[in-house]
Amino acid sequence: MSVARTFKVQGVMQLRNGEQRRFTVYVRGVSEKEALEKVYSNLGSRHKLTRRHIKVLSVTTVSDEE
């Protein structure tokens, strides 16, 4: 049985107007790969970006107390 964890994903996205914006997103997932998929999906749909416009700098596991 897999337990979902909370991941903190930080990175930079290039918006459609050319501006680069830093982001920090907290997502729940079973694995780091699943968390990254959720981030790409969320940012892509919210800002109309493709994956090549999103650069992930770090993915860390966050404890439940934080």
PDB file of C-alpha atoms in Angstrom:
ATOM      1  CA  MET A   1       0.000   0.000   0.000  1.00  0.00           C
ATOM      2  CA  SER A   2       1.417   3.352  -1.044  1.00  0.00           C
ATOM      3  CA  VAL A   3       1.108   6.377   1.174  1.00  0.00           C
ATOM      4  CA  ALA A   4       0.654   9.821  -0.369  1.00  0.00           C
ATOM      5  CA  ARG A   5       3.210  12.405   0.703  1.00  0.00           C
ATOM      6  CA  THR A   6       3.381  16.146   0.282  1.00  0.00           C
ATOM      7  CA  PHE A   7       6.025  17.522  -2.073  1.00  0.00           C
ATOM      8  CA  LYS A   8       7.316  21.078  -2.398  1.00  0.00           C
ATOM      9  CA  VAL A   9       8.146  21.840  -6.023  1.00  0.00           C
ATOM     10  CA  GLN A  10      10.072  25.010  -6.884  1.00  0.00           C
ATOM     11  CA  GLY A  11      10.980  26.320 -10.288  1.00  0.00           C
ATOM     12  CA  VAL A  12      10.665  28.965 -12.983  1.00  0.00           C
ATOM     13  CA  MET A  13       8.055  29.291 -15.705  1.00  0.00           C
ATOM     14  CA  GLN A  14       8.208  31.426 -18.798  1.00  0.00           C
ATOM     15  CA  LEU A  15       4.852  33.104 -19.347  1.00  0.00           C
ATOM     16  CA  ARG A  16       3.398  33.826 -22.772  1.00  0.00           C
ATOM     17  CA  ASN A  17       4.378  37.517 -22.586  1.00  0.00           C
ATOM     18  CA  GLY A  18       8.042  36.511 -22.132  1.00  0.00           C
ATOM     19  CA  GLU A  19       8.149  37.196 -18.388  1.00  0.00           C
ATOM     20  CA  GLN A  20       9.856  34.591 -16.204  1.00  0.00           C
ATOM     21  CA  ARG A  21       8.161  33.923 -12.897  1.00  0.00           C
ATOM     22  CA  ARG A  22       9.346  31.803  -9.975  1.00  0.00           C
ATOM     23  CA  PHE A  23       6.854  29.415  -8.397  1.00  0.00           C
ATOM     24  CA  THR A  24       6.504  27.227  -5.337  1.00  0.00           C
ATOM     25  CA  VAL A  25       3.761  24.624  -5.371  1.00  0.00           C
ATOM     26  CA  TYR A  26       2.776  22.058  -2.749  1.00  0.00           C
ATOM     27  CA  VAL A  27       1.220  18.882  -4.184  1.00  0.00           C
ATOM     28  CA  ARG A  28       0.260  15.486  -2.805  1.00  0.00           C
ATOM     29  CA  GLY A  29       1.477  12.346  -4.529  1.00  0.00           C
ATOM     30  CA  VAL A  30       2.689   8.812  -4.038  1.00  0.00           C
ATOM     31  CA  SER A  31       6.005   9.497  -5.777  1.00  0.00           C
ATOM     32  CA  GLU A  32       8.129  12.409  -6.920  1.00  0.00           C
ATOM     33  CA  LYS A  33       7.274  11.576 -10.528  1.00  0.00           C
ATOM     34  CA  GLU A  34       3.535  11.775  -9.828  1.00  0.00           C
ATOM     35  CA  ALA A  35       3.999  15.125  -8.070  1.00  0.00           C
ATOM     36  CA  LEU A  36       5.876  16.512 -11.096  1.00  0.00           C
ATOM     37  CA  GLU A  37       3.101  15.359 -13.436  1.00  0.00           C
ATOM     38  CA  LYS A  38       0.554  17.226 -11.322  1.00  0.00           C
ATOM     39  CA  VAL A  39       2.657  20.405 -11.368  1.00  0.00           C
ATOM     40  CA  TYR A  40       3.093  20.283 -15.150  1.00  0.00           C
ATOM     41  CA  SER A  41      -0.628  19.668 -15.584  1.00  0.00           C
ATOM     42  CA  ASN A  42      -1.705  22.436 -13.186  1.00  0.00           C
ATOM     43  CA  LEU A  43       0.643  25.129 -14.458  1.00  0.00           C
ATOM     44  CA  GLY A  44       0.083  24.154 -18.074  1.00  0.00           C
ATOM     45  CA  SER A  45      -3.682  24.412 -17.831  1.00  0.00           C
ATOM     46  CA  ARG A  46      -3.722  27.523 -15.646  1.00  0.00           C
ATOM     47  CA  HIS A  47      -1.194  29.540 -17.687  1.00  0.00           C
ATOM     48  CA  LYS A  48      -1.482  27.845 -21.119  1.00  0.00           C
ATOM     49  CA  LEU A  49       2.139  26.652 -21.008  1.00  0.00           C
ATOM     50  CA  THR A  50       3.856  23.627 -22.471  1.00  0.00           C
ATOM     51  CA  ARG A  51       6.321  21.546 -20.464  1.00  0.00           C
ATOM     52  CA  ARG A  52       9.306  23.184 -22.129  1.00  0.00           C
ATOM     53  CA  HIS A  53       8.223  26.522 -20.603  1.00  0.00           C
ATOM     54  CA  ILE A  54       8.338  25.075 -17.072  1.00  0.00           C
ATOM     55  CA  LYS A  55      11.734  24.471 -15.466  1.00  0.00           C
ATOM     56  CA  VAL A  56      11.674  22.590 -12.159  1.00  0.00           C
ATOM     57  CA  LEU A  57      14.605  23.512  -9.903  1.00  0.00           C
ATOM     58  CA  SER A  58      13.902  21.326  -6.862  1.00  0.00           C
ATOM     59  CA  VAL A  59      11.493  18.742  -5.497  1.00  0.00           C
ATOM     60  CA  THR A  60      11.555  18.048  -1.757  1.00  0.00           C
ATOM     61  CA  THR A  61       9.396  15.977   0.555  1.00  0.00           C
ATOM     62  CA  VAL A  62       7.629  18.007   3.226  1.00  0.00           C
ATOM     63  CA  SER A  63       6.768  16.551   6.606  1.00  0.00           C
ATOM     64  CA  ASP A  64       3.145  16.603   7.748  1.00  0.00           C
ATOM     65  CA  GLU A  65       3.989  18.984  10.594  1.00  0.00           C
ATOM     66  CA  GLU A  66       5.047  21.747   8.161  1.00  0.00           C
TER      67      GLU A  66
END
